[in-house]
Every structure is written in structure tokens, then in C-alpha cells.
Amino acid sequence: MLSERNSIKPSVQPIPEPTRFVPQAYGGERLTPPFSTEKLASVLRGSQVAPVANAALIEPELNRRKQPLEAYPLDTMSMVGSLNREGQLVALVKVDKLLYQVRPGNYLGQNFGRVTRITETEVVMREIVQDSAGEWTERAAALQLQEDASK
């Protein structure tokens, strides 16, 4: 047994030399620390001005009468087809096993989504949402045609 052990030579690869660590100078001393009270105060000062600037965007939406499809989240809706009524495309939107006719100017979803354009394959809308800073901003959203929505 001892002779067998001596006759076998394991092949061990040498360990490569470690790479040398080169320290980098930190250049963020002049920046405001992210968790300081100065940073919080500047954000709060900015948010006091922002709602006034964005009030024109959200004010008309808050003062108008809600439409029935605004009670449903957009992800529960599906576009199942379109019709051509009097030269204008009308989208067929299915919500809770009910079919609705949607025209440009109608509202969909819970984020003040106003339909801007209807094609044969999608309903394009403009939504008004609050960003992480609390400001109201517009974003585009769309409902795509779902051919298998009847299943």
C-alpha cells in the first residue's frame, strides 16, 4: 500500500498569482450624503413646488365625471376586436365577461387613461400617474388585440 501511494504522483496545477489591488480615490466628498437631513429638506422643498406646476395636468381629471371603465385596472381589460362605425374605428374591450365599445376620448383604467388613438390592433392611451417624487406625469399605455381572449 505504501509503495502504491509513493508511485502515484498527483497533478496539481499551481495557483495563479492574485491580482494586485489598486485603490481608487473617492470623489464623492463634495456630494450631499443620500441619507442626510439636507437631502431630505431639498426633496421636500422641491415637492412643495411640484404639485403647483403639475396641478394643471391633474386638475381637469379630478373635476370630471368618471366613466364606467375607470373602475377597472387596465390589466383586467383586453381588446378583442374593432368596428368601423360611421368612418371611425371603435375598439371592443372585454372586462368581466362584458363587452364595451371604446372610442377616442373615452377613459380606461384607474390611472386617468384617456384613449388617444384606436387602430385595428391596439388602443393607445395617455395615462397620468404619480412618480416616486410625488409629481404627476404623463405616460403612454396601450391595449393590444387579444385574439384568444374569448377562451
Coordinates of N, CA and C in Angstrom, one line a residue:
M1 N 0.8 -1.2 0.0 CA 0.0 0.0 0.0 C 0.9 1.3 0.0
L2 N 1.9 1.2 0.8 CA 2.8 2.3 0.8 C 3.5 2.6 -0.5
S3 N 3.8 1.5 -1.2 CA 4.5 1.6 -2.5 C 3.6 2.2 -3.5
E4 N 2.3 1.8 -3.4 CA 1.3 2.4 -4.4 C 1.2 3.9 -4.1
R5 N 1.1 4.3 -2.9 CA 1.0 5.7 -2.6 C 2.2 6.5 -3.1
N6 N 3.4 5.9 -3.0 CA 4.6 6.6 -3.4 C 4.7 6.7 -4.9
S7 N 4.1 5.7 -5.6 CA 4.2 5.6 -7.1 C 3.2 6.6 -7.8
I8 N 2.1 6.9 -7.1 CA 1.1 7.9 -7.7 C 1.5 9.3 -7.4
K9 N 1.7 10.1 -8.4 CA 2.0 11.5 -8.3 C 0.8 12.3 -8.7
P10 N 0.2 13.0 -7.8 CA -1.0 13.8 -8.2 C -0.5 15.0 -9.1
S11 N -1.4 15.4 -10.0 CA -1.1 16.5 -10.9 C -1.9 17.7 -10.4
V12 N -1.3 18.6 -9.7 CA -1.9 19.7 -9.1 C -1.4 21.0 -9.9
Q13 N -2.3 21.7 -10.4 CA -2.0 22.9 -11.1 C -1.6 24.0 -10.1
P14 N -0.6 24.8 -10.4 CA -0.2 25.8 -9.5 C -1.2 26.9 -9.4
I15 N -1.4 27.5 -8.3 CA -2.4 28.6 -8.1 C -1.9 29.8 -8.7
P16 N -2.7 30.5 -9.5 CA -2.2 31.8 -10.2 C -2.0 32.9 -9.1
E17 N -1.1 33.8 -9.4 CA -0.8 34.9 -8.5 C -2.1 35.8 -8.4
P18 N -2.4 36.2 -7.3 CA -3.6 37.1 -7.2 C -3.3 38.5 -7.8
T19 N -4.4 39.1 -8.4 CA -4.2 40.4 -9.0 C -4.0 41.4 -7.9
R20 N -3.2 42.4 -8.2 CA -2.8 43.4 -7.3 C -4.0 44.4 -7.2
F21 N -4.4 44.7 -5.9 CA -5.5 45.7 -5.7 C -4.9 47.1 -5.8
V22 N -5.5 47.9 -6.7 CA -5.1 49.3 -6.8 C -6.2 50.1 -6.3
P23 N -6.0 50.8 -5.2 CA -7.1 51.6 -4.6 C -7.4 52.9 -5.5
Q24 N -8.7 53.2 -5.5 CA -9.1 54.4 -6.2 C -9.5 55.5 -5.3
A25 N -9.3 56.7 -5.6 CA -9.6 57.8 -4.8 C -11.1 58.1 -4.9
Y26 N -11.8 58.3 -3.7 CA -13.2 58.6 -3.7 C -13.4 60.0 -3.9
G27 N -14.3 60.3 -4.9 CA -14.5 61.7 -5.3 C -15.9 62.2 -4.9
G28 N -16.6 61.5 -4.0 CA -17.9 62.0 -3.6 C -18.0 62.7 -2.3
E29 N -16.9 63.3 -1.8 CA -17.0 64.0 -0.6 C -17.8 65.3 -0.7
R30 N -17.8 65.9 -1.9 CA -18.5 67.1 -2.1 C -20.0 66.9 -2.3
L31 N -20.4 65.7 -2.6 CA -21.8 65.5 -2.8 C -22.6 65.4 -1.5
T32 N -23.9 65.7 -1.6 CA -24.7 65.6 -0.4 C -24.9 64.1 0.0
P33 N -24.7 63.7 1.2 CA -24.9 62.3 1.6 C -26.4 61.9 1.3
P34 N -26.7 60.7 0.8 CA -28.0 60.4 0.5 C -29.0 60.3 1.6
F35 N -28.5 60.1 2.9 CA -29.4 60.0 4.0 C -29.4 61.2 4.9
S36 N -28.8 62.3 4.5 CA -28.7 63.4 5.3 C -30.0 64.2 5.4
T37 N -30.1 65.1 6.4 CA -31.3 65.9 6.5 C -31.3 67.0 5.4
E38 N -30.1 67.4 4.9 CA -30.0 68.3 3.8 C -30.7 67.8 2.6
K39 N -30.4 66.5 2.3 CA -31.0 65.9 1.1 C -32.6 65.8 1.3
L40 N -33.0 65.4 2.4 CA -34.5 65.3 2.7 C -35.1 66.7 2.6
A41 N -34.5 67.7 3.1 CA -35.0 69.1 3.0 C -35.1 69.6 1.6
S42 N -34.1 69.3 0.8 CA -34.2 69.7 -0.6 C -35.3 69.0 -1.4
V43 N -35.5 67.7 -1.1 CA -36.6 67.0 -1.7 C -37.9 67.5 -1.3
L44 N -38.1 67.8 0.0 CA -39.3 68.4 0.5 C -39.6 69.8 -0.1
R45 N -38.6 70.6 -0.2 CA -38.7 71.9 -0.9 C -39.2 71.7 -2.3
G46 N -38.6 70.8 -3.0 CA -38.9 70.6 -4.4 C -40.4 70.0 -4.5
S47 N -40.8 69.2 -3.6 CA -42.2 68.7 -3.7 C -43.3 69.7 -3.4
Q48 N -42.9 70.8 -2.7 CA -43.9 71.8 -2.4 C -44.1 72.6 -3.6
V49 N -43.2 72.7 -4.5 CA -43.3 73.5 -5.8 C -44.0 72.6 -6.9
A50 N -43.6 71.3 -6.9 CA -44.1 70.5 -8.0 C -45.6 70.3 -8.1
P51 N -46.4 70.1 -7.0 CA -47.8 70.0 -7.2 C -48.4 71.2 -7.9
V52 N -47.9 72.4 -7.6 CA -48.5 73.6 -8.2 C -48.2 73.5 -9.7
A53 N -47.0 73.1 -10.1 CA -46.6 73.0 -11.5 C -47.4 71.9 -12.2
N54 N -47.8 70.9 -11.5 CA -48.5 69.8 -12.1 C -50.0 69.8 -11.9
A55 N -50.4 70.8 -11.2 CA -51.9 70.9 -10.9 C -52.7 71.1 -12.2
A56 N -52.1 71.7 -13.2 CA -52.8 71.9 -14.5 C -53.0 70.6 -15.2
L57 N -52.1 69.6 -14.9 CA -52.2 68.3 -15.5 C -53.3 67.4 -14.9
I58 N -53.4 67.5 -13.6 CA -54.4 66.6 -12.9 C -55.7 67.2 -12.6
E59 N -55.7 68.5 -12.5 CA -57.0 69.2 -12.1 C -58.2 68.9 -12.9
P60 N -58.1 68.9 -14.2 CA -59.3 68.6 -15.0 C -59.8 67.2 -14.8
E61 N -58.8 66.3 -14.6 CA -59.2 64.9 -14.4 C -60.0 64.7 -13.1
L62 N -59.6 65.4 -12.1 CA -60.3 65.3 -10.8 C -61.7 65.9 -10.8
N63 N -61.9 66.9 -11.6 CA -63.2 67.6 -11.6 C -64.2 67.0 -12.6
R64 N -63.9 66.0 -13.4 CA -64.8 65.5 -14.4 C -65.5 64.2 -13.8
R65 N -66.6 63.9 -14.4 CA -67.4 62.7 -14.0 C -66.7 61.4 -14.5
K66 N -66.5 60.4 -13.7 CA -65.8 59.2 -14.0 C -66.7 58.3 -15.0
Q67 N -66.0 57.6 -15.9 CA -66.7 56.7 -16.8 C -66.6 55.3 -16.3
P68 N -67.5 54.4 -16.7 CA -67.6 53.1 -16.1 C -66.3 52.3 -16.2
L69 N -65.5 52.4 -17.3 CA -64.3 51.6 -17.4 C -63.1 52.1 -16.6
E70 N -63.3 53.2 -15.9 CA -62.3 53.7 -15.0 C -62.3 52.9 -13.6
A71 N -63.3 52.1 -13.4 CA -63.4 51.4 -12.2 C -62.5 50.1 -12.2
Y72 N -62.0 49.7 -13.4 CA -61.2 48.5 -13.5 C -59.8 48.8 -13.8
P73 N -58.9 48.0 -13.3 CA -57.5 48.2 -13.6 C -57.3 47.8 -15.1
L74 N -56.3 48.4 -15.7 CA -56.0 48.2 -17.1 C -55.6 46.8 -17.4
D75 N -55.0 46.1 -16.5 CA -54.5 44.7 -16.8 C -55.7 43.7 -16.7
T76 N -56.9 44.1 -16.3 CA -58.0 43.2 -16.4 C -58.8 43.4 -17.7
M77 N -58.4 44.3 -18.5 CA -59.1 44.6 -19.8 C -58.4 43.9 -20.9
S78 N -59.1 43.5 -21.9 CA -58.5 43.0 -23.2 C -59.3 43.5 -24.4
M79 N -58.5 43.9 -25.4 CA -59.1 44.3 -26.6 C -59.4 43.1 -27.5
V80 N -60.6 42.8 -27.9 CA -61.0 41.6 -28.6 C -61.3 41.9 -30.0
G81 N -61.4 43.1 -30.4 CA -61.7 43.4 -31.8 C -62.0 44.9 -32.0
S82 N -62.4 45.2 -33.3 CA -62.7 46.6 -33.6 C -63.8 46.7 -34.6
L83 N -64.5 47.8 -34.6 CA -65.6 48.0 -35.6 C -65.3 49.3 -36.3
N84 N -65.9 49.5 -37.5 CA -65.8 50.8 -38.2 C -67.2 51.3 -38.1
R85 N -67.4 52.3 -37.2 CA -68.7 53.0 -37.1 C -68.7 54.4 -37.6
E86 N -69.5 54.6 -38.7 CA -69.6 56.0 -39.3 C -68.2 56.5 -39.6
G87 N -67.3 55.7 -40.2 CA -66.0 56.1 -40.6 C -65.0 56.2 -39.5
Q88 N -65.3 55.8 -38.2 CA -64.4 55.9 -37.1 C -64.3 54.5 -36.5
L89 N -63.0 54.2 -36.2 CA -62.8 52.9 -35.5 C -63.2 52.9 -34.1
V90 N -63.9 51.9 -33.7 CA -64.4 51.7 -32.3 C -63.8 50.4 -31.8
A91 N -63.1 50.4 -30.7 CA -62.5 49.2 -30.1 C -63.5 48.4 -29.3
L92 N -63.4 47.1 -29.3 CA -64.2 46.3 -28.5 C -63.4 45.8 -27.3
V93 N -63.7 46.2 -26.1 CA -62.9 45.9 -24.9 C -63.7 45.0 -24.0
K94 N -63.1 43.9 -23.6 CA -63.8 43.0 -22.7 C -63.3 43.1 -21.3
V95 N -64.3 43.2 -20.4 CA -64.0 43.3 -19.0 C -65.0 42.5 -18.2
D96 N -64.6 41.6 -17.4 CA -65.5 40.8 -16.6 C -66.6 40.2 -17.4
K97 N -66.3 39.6 -18.5 CA -67.2 38.9 -19.4 C -68.2 39.8 -20.1
L98 N -68.0 41.2 -20.0 CA -68.9 42.1 -20.7 C -68.0 42.8 -21.8
L99 N -68.7 43.2 -22.8 CA -68.1 43.8 -24.0 C -68.4 45.3 -24.0
Y100 N -67.5 46.2 -24.2 CA -67.7 47.6 -24.2 C -67.1 48.1 -25.5
Q101 N -67.8 49.2 -26.0 CA -67.3 49.9 -27.2 C -66.6 51.1 -26.7
V102 N -65.3 51.2 -27.2 CA -64.5 52.3 -26.7 C -64.1 53.2 -27.9
R103 N -64.3 54.5 -27.8 CA -64.0 55.5 -28.8 C -62.8 56.4 -28.3
P104 N -62.1 57.1 -29.3 CA -61.2 58.1 -28.8 C -61.8 59.1 -27.9
G105 N -61.1 59.4 -26.9 CA -61.7 60.4 -25.9 C -62.3 59.7 -24.7
N106 N -62.6 58.4 -24.8 CA -63.1 57.7 -23.6 C -61.9 57.4 -22.6
Y107 N -62.3 57.1 -21.4 CA -61.3 56.9 -20.3 C -61.3 55.4 -19.9
L108 N -60.1 54.8 -19.7 CA -59.9 53.5 -19.3 C -59.0 53.4 -18.2
G109 N -59.2 52.4 -17.3 CA -58.2 52.2 -16.2 C -58.3 53.1 -15.1
Q110 N -57.5 52.9 -14.1 CA -57.5 53.6 -12.8 C -56.5 54.7 -12.8
N111 N -55.8 55.0 -13.9 CA -54.7 56.0 -13.9 C -55.1 57.1 -14.9
F112 N -56.4 57.5 -14.9 CA -56.8 58.6 -15.8 C -56.4 58.3 -17.2
G113 N -56.6 57.1 -17.7 CA -56.2 56.8 -19.1 C -57.2 57.2 -20.1
R114 N -56.8 58.2 -20.9 CA -57.6 58.7 -22.0 C -57.2 58.2 -23.3
V115 N -58.2 57.6 -24.0 CA -57.9 57.0 -25.3 C -57.5 58.1 -26.3
T116 N -56.4 58.0 -26.9 CA -55.9 59.0 -27.9 C -56.1 58.4 -29.4
R117 N -55.9 57.1 -29.5 CA -55.9 56.6 -30.9 C -56.4 55.1 -30.8
I118 N -57.1 54.7 -31.8 CA -57.5 53.3 -32.0 C -57.1 52.8 -33.4
T119 N -56.5 51.7 -33.4 CA -56.2 51.0 -34.7 C -56.8 49.7 -34.6
E120 N -56.7 48.9 -35.7 CA -57.3 47.6 -35.7 C -56.6 46.6 -34.7
T121 N -55.4 46.9 -34.3 CA -54.7 46.0 -33.4 C -54.4 46.5 -32.0
E122 N -54.7 47.8 -31.7 CA -54.4 48.3 -30.4 C -55.2 49.6 -30.1
V123 N -55.4 49.8 -28.8 CA -55.9 51.1 -28.2 C -54.8 51.8 -27.5
V124 N -54.5 53.0 -28.0 CA -53.4 53.8 -27.4 C -54.0 54.8 -26.5
M125 N -53.4 55.0 -25.3 CA -53.9 56.0 -24.4 C -52.8 56.7 -23.7
R126 N -53.2 57.8 -23.1 CA -52.3 58.6 -22.2 C -52.8 58.5 -20.8
E127 N -51.9 58.1 -19.9 CA -52.2 58.0 -18.5 C -51.5 59.1 -17.7
I128 N -52.1 59.4 -16.6 CA -51.5 60.4 -15.7 C -51.2 59.6 -14.4
V129 N -49.9 59.5 -14.0 CA -49.5 58.8 -12.8 C -48.6 59.6 -12.0
Q130 N -48.5 59.2 -10.7 CA -47.5 59.9 -9.8 C -46.2 59.2 -9.9
D131 N -45.1 59.9 -10.0 CA -43.8 59.3 -9.9 C -43.3 59.2 -8.5
S132 N -42.1 58.7 -8.3 CA -41.6 58.4 -6.9 C -41.5 59.7 -6.1
A133 N -41.3 60.8 -6.8 CA -41.2 62.1 -6.1 C -42.6 62.7 -5.8
G134 N -43.7 62.1 -6.2 CA -45.0 62.6 -6.0 C -45.5 63.6 -7.0
E135 N -44.8 63.7 -8.1 CA -45.2 64.6 -9.2 C -46.0 63.8 -10.2
W136 N -47.0 64.5 -10.8 CA -47.9 63.9 -11.8 C -47.2 64.0 -13.1
T137 N -47.2 62.9 -13.8 CA -46.5 62.9 -15.1 C -47.4 62.0 -16.1
E138 N -47.3 62.3 -17.4 CA -48.0 61.6 -18.4 C -47.1 60.4 -18.8
R139 N -47.8 59.3 -19.2 CA -47.1 58.2 -19.8 C -48.0 57.5 -20.8
A140 N -47.4 56.9 -21.8 CA -48.2 56.2 -22.8 C -48.5 54.8 -22.4
A141 N -49.7 54.3 -22.7 CA -50.1 52.9 -22.4 C -50.9 52.4 -23.6
A142 N -51.0 51.1 -23.7 CA -51.7 50.6 -24.9 C -52.4 49.2 -24.5
L143 N -53.5 48.9 -25.1 CA -54.1 47.6 -25.0 C -53.9 47.0 -26.4
Q144 N -53.3 45.8 -26.4 CA -53.1 45.1 -27.7 C -54.3 44.2 -27.9
L145 N -54.5 43.9 -29.2 CA -55.5 42.9 -29.6 C -55.2 41.6 -29.1
Q146 N -56.2 41.0 -28.4 CA -56.0 39.6 -27.8 C -56.9 38.7 -28.6
E147 N -56.4 37.9 -29.5 CA -57.2 37.1 -30.4 C -57.8 35.9 -29.6
D148 N -57.1 35.4 -28.5 CA -57.6 34.3 -27.8 C -58.3 34.7 -26.5
A149 N -58.8 35.9 -26.4 CA -59.5 36.4 -25.2 C -60.8 35.8 -24.9
S150 N -61.4 35.1 -26.0 CA -62.7 34.5 -25.8 C -62.6 33.2 -25.0
K151 N -61.4 32.7 -24.9 CA -61.2 31.3 -24.2 C -61.2 31.5 -22.7

